[in-house]
Amino acid sequence: MRTEFHDTLESLVTDLAEMCDRASAMMRSATTALLDADLAQAEHLRVALAELSALGTGVHDRAYHLLALQAPVARDLRTVVSALHIGADADRMGALASHVARTAVRRFPERAVPDEVADLFTEMGSTAVQLAADARDAVADRDAALAERICAGDERMDELHRQLFVRVVGPRWRHGPMGAADVVLLGRFHERFADHAVEIARRVYFQATGAQLGAQPVGL
Amino acid sequence: MRTEFHDTLESLVTDLAEMCDRASAMMRSATTALLDADLAQAEHLRVALAELSALGTGVHDRAYHLLALQAPVARDLRTVVSALHIGADADRMGALASHVARTAVRRFPERAVPDEVADLFTEMGSTAVQLAADARDAVADRDAALAERICAGDERMDELHRQLFVRVVGPRWRHGPMGAADVVLLGRFHERFADHAVEIARRVYFQATGAQLGAQPVGL
């Protein structure tokens, strides 16, 4: 019974790591869709999101049944409760990557991201992809030290987001209100994607140590 | 022991309803801050968010201890697991109301919302306030029928959000990229606030009936 319990617990961790991995891959595809106006990537993301959500539903249902049938305590309980939250965060990251790709589709054949801010979106994309990949490793290895580094790495995304605003409202912006609306929302999607990776890192830290990592990110 | 258990369970529901009530009040204050460029409301929200988050932490800790010490099953387990999620949603709604108020502060003494879209933000604000108030009632009364109505009511917010885009990218927009960036993000904060109210309604429905309400809102 206990062995079956730990097998199920282990399968939760494996699936959560897989979800982070897929969220990372989805953001990579979304960045390609956005910067190369690549519709095939955008179509691929629609399928990928459905698969990610199905994984998330499976994680939620198994976590729920573990609570109902096994009444885990201590570290095992932390793992199960964290799984409920991490699954929701990873699912949301996939949805945000899809939002990015859909913006690319809406503007096709034009590119939603003008040249003046392409460098920022290249870096926002790669930062987001890396944060999700790190979240994957932190989840898979229950790595509290990596979880701490992820929380620190989020600052780069905030800085890129600030630079984006400066360019959009600056005197050299030639893409009018529509271009501004697009890139500001795209920036927001990237920022929120990074926030969820940080949330996952906080859950991993709690799961591994039983302590909260730093203060709550109130108002993020 | 069981009586103490049910008292704690009841206190969770009371506090979650209180959190929704506060999120609703916060969005009302944020709308005033936004439409009247009222800095006092914005300052008030900073304190209100800290109080809301403290309530949320209390709910999370008590839910966690119920799982660890009482091993609830069936409907009680659904209530405790839902509490973990509803607390997080209500906390996020408060954060989004604060985002709205902070935009008002950043543009003070000017008003962040130009006259051309003031009517939309008046209605987005009141729609958001009402959705949170309805979520409060649904939580407090475990009202599955009201939960269903909340999910339907969210469509109005989506429609307002679409109208906002049409005006911002239309030929009569006179507020440039900066004005566009502000109102598009403000629209997004309102839309996400409504999404979280709907998420709470879904949790209430699940808690009351054991069934999922409609399809998952994938990609919202």
PDB file of C-alpha atoms in Angstrom, chain B residues 127-209:
ATOM      1  CA  THR B 127     -19.130  44.422 -13.515  1.00  0.00           C
ATOM      2  CA  ALA B 128     -15.979  43.373 -11.659  1.00  0.00           C
ATOM      3  CA  VAL B 129     -17.330  44.611  -8.305  1.00  0.00           C
ATOM      4  CA  GLN B 130     -20.585  42.691  -8.855  1.00  0.00           C
ATOM      5  CA  LEU B 131     -18.848  39.467  -9.936  1.00  0.00           C
ATOM      6  CA  ALA B 132     -16.753  39.510  -6.748  1.00  0.00           C
ATOM      7  CA  ALA B 133     -19.858  40.241  -4.624  1.00  0.00           C
ATOM      8  CA  ASP B 134     -21.662  37.330  -6.303  1.00  0.00           C
ATOM      9  CA  ALA B 135     -18.627  35.100  -5.721  1.00  0.00           C
ATOM     10  CA  ARG B 136     -18.827  36.078  -2.041  1.00  0.00           C
ATOM     11  CA  ASP B 137     -22.479  34.983  -1.852  1.00  0.00           C
ATOM     12  CA  ALA B 138     -21.806  31.761  -3.761  1.00  0.00           C
ATOM     13  CA  VAL B 139     -18.961  30.887  -1.350  1.00  0.00           C
ATOM     14  CA  ALA B 140     -20.918  31.795   1.795  1.00  0.00           C
ATOM     15  CA  ASP B 141     -24.085  29.909   0.760  1.00  0.00           C
ATOM     16  CA  ARG B 142     -22.348  27.094  -1.189  1.00  0.00           C
ATOM     17  CA  ASP B 143     -24.779  28.119  -3.936  1.00  0.00           C
ATOM     18  CA  ALA B 144     -24.228  26.035  -7.095  1.00  0.00           C
ATOM     19  CA  ALA B 145     -26.984  27.841  -9.051  1.00  0.00           C
ATOM     20  CA  LEU B 146     -25.407  31.249  -8.372  1.00  0.00           C
ATOM     21  CA  ALA B 147     -22.006  29.801  -9.332  1.00  0.00           C
ATOM     22  CA  GLU B 148     -23.464  28.888 -12.734  1.00  0.00           C
ATOM     23  CA  ARG B 149     -24.834  32.407 -13.209  1.00  0.00           C
ATOM     24  CA  ILE B 150     -21.431  33.944 -12.377  1.00  0.00           C
ATOM     25  CA  CYS B 151     -19.814  31.928 -15.171  1.00  0.00           C
ATOM     26  CA  ALA B 152     -22.381  33.272 -17.643  1.00  0.00           C
ATOM     27  CA  GLY B 153     -22.010  36.894 -16.384  1.00  0.00           C
ATOM     28  CA  ASP B 154     -18.322  36.923 -17.281  1.00  0.00           C
ATOM     29  CA  GLU B 155     -19.242  37.288 -20.973  1.00  0.00           C
ATOM     30  CA  ARG B 156     -20.183  40.934 -20.448  1.00  0.00           C
ATOM     31  CA  MET B 157     -16.616  41.681 -19.311  1.00  0.00           C
ATOM     32  CA  ASP B 158     -15.176  40.013 -22.416  1.00  0.00           C
ATOM     33  CA  GLU B 159     -17.486  42.137 -24.591  1.00  0.00           C
ATOM     34  CA  LEU B 160     -16.430  45.374 -22.825  1.00  0.00           C
ATOM     35  CA  HIS B 161     -12.795  44.382 -23.272  1.00  0.00           C
ATOM     36  CA  ARG B 162     -13.355  43.895 -27.016  1.00  0.00           C
ATOM     37  CA  GLN B 163     -15.027  47.313 -27.308  1.00  0.00           C
ATOM     38  CA  LEU B 164     -12.066  48.887 -25.518  1.00  0.00           C
ATOM     39  CA  PHE B 165      -9.667  47.508 -28.137  1.00  0.00           C
ATOM     40  CA  VAL B 166     -11.832  48.769 -30.986  1.00  0.00           C
ATOM     41  CA  ARG B 167     -11.743  52.329 -29.596  1.00  0.00           C
ATOM     42  CA  VAL B 168      -8.014  52.323 -28.805  1.00  0.00           C
ATOM     43  CA  VAL B 169      -6.972  51.229 -32.288  1.00  0.00           C
ATOM     44  CA  GLY B 170      -9.664  53.322 -34.030  1.00  0.00           C
ATOM     45  CA  PRO B 171      -9.004  56.537 -35.990  1.00  0.00           C
ATOM     46  CA  ARG B 172     -10.431  58.806 -33.260  1.00  0.00           C
ATOM     47  CA  TRP B 173      -7.939  57.798 -30.553  1.00  0.00           C
ATOM     48  CA  ARG B 174      -6.073  60.973 -29.548  1.00  0.00           C
ATOM     49  CA  HIS B 175      -3.956  59.721 -26.647  1.00  0.00           C
ATOM     50  CA  GLY B 176      -1.068  58.137 -28.462  1.00  0.00           C
ATOM     51  CA  PRO B 177       0.869  55.013 -27.555  1.00  0.00           C
ATOM     52  CA  MET B 178       1.170  55.907 -23.844  1.00  0.00           C
ATOM     53  CA  GLY B 179      -2.582  56.296 -23.433  1.00  0.00           C
ATOM     54  CA  ALA B 180      -3.086  53.065 -25.378  1.00  0.00           C
ATOM     55  CA  ALA B 181      -0.580  51.176 -23.195  1.00  0.00           C
ATOM     56  CA  ASP B 182      -2.340  52.350 -20.021  1.00  0.00           C
ATOM     57  CA  VAL B 183      -5.896  51.513 -20.982  1.00  0.00           C
ATOM     58  CA  VAL B 184      -5.049  48.169 -22.593  1.00  0.00           C
ATOM     59  CA  LEU B 185      -3.298  47.009 -19.422  1.00  0.00           C
ATOM     60  CA  LEU B 186      -6.125  48.373 -17.275  1.00  0.00           C
ATOM     61  CA  GLY B 187      -8.581  46.414 -19.419  1.00  0.00           C
ATOM     62  CA  ARG B 188      -6.479  43.301 -18.924  1.00  0.00           C
ATOM     63  CA  PHE B 189      -6.486  43.749 -15.116  1.00  0.00           C
ATOM     64  CA  HIS B 190     -10.280  43.971 -15.117  1.00  0.00           C
ATOM     65  CA  GLU B 191     -10.626  40.948 -17.379  1.00  0.00           C
ATOM     66  CA  ARG B 192      -8.332  38.837 -15.179  1.00  0.00           C
ATOM     67  CA  PHE B 193     -10.177  39.980 -12.036  1.00  0.00           C
ATOM     68  CA  ALA B 194     -13.389  38.649 -13.624  1.00  0.00           C
ATOM     69  CA  ASP B 195     -11.647  35.394 -14.652  1.00  0.00           C
ATOM     70  CA  HIS B 196     -10.670  34.749 -11.033  1.00  0.00           C
ATOM     71  CA  ALA B 197     -14.258  35.377  -9.864  1.00  0.00           C
ATOM     72  CA  VAL B 198     -15.336  32.754 -12.407  1.00  0.00           C
ATOM     73  CA  GLU B 199     -12.646  30.372 -11.154  1.00  0.00           C
ATOM     74  CA  ILE B 200     -14.019  30.794  -7.619  1.00  0.00           C
ATOM     75  CA  ALA B 201     -17.520  30.060  -8.916  1.00  0.00           C
ATOM     76  CA  ARG B 202     -16.227  26.861 -10.563  1.00  0.00           C
ATOM     77  CA  ARG B 203     -14.647  25.776  -7.271  1.00  0.00           C
ATOM     78  CA  VAL B 204     -17.890  26.440  -5.386  1.00  0.00           C
ATOM     79  CA  TYR B 205     -19.803  24.392  -7.939  1.00  0.00           C
ATOM     80  CA  PHE B 206     -17.342  21.506  -7.593  1.00  0.00           C
ATOM     81  CA  GLN B 207     -17.396  21.768  -3.810  1.00  0.00           C
ATOM     82  CA  ALA B 208     -21.225  21.710  -3.723  1.00  0.00           C
ATOM     83  CA  THR B 209     -21.843  19.068  -6.380  1.00  0.00           C
TER      84      THR B 209
END
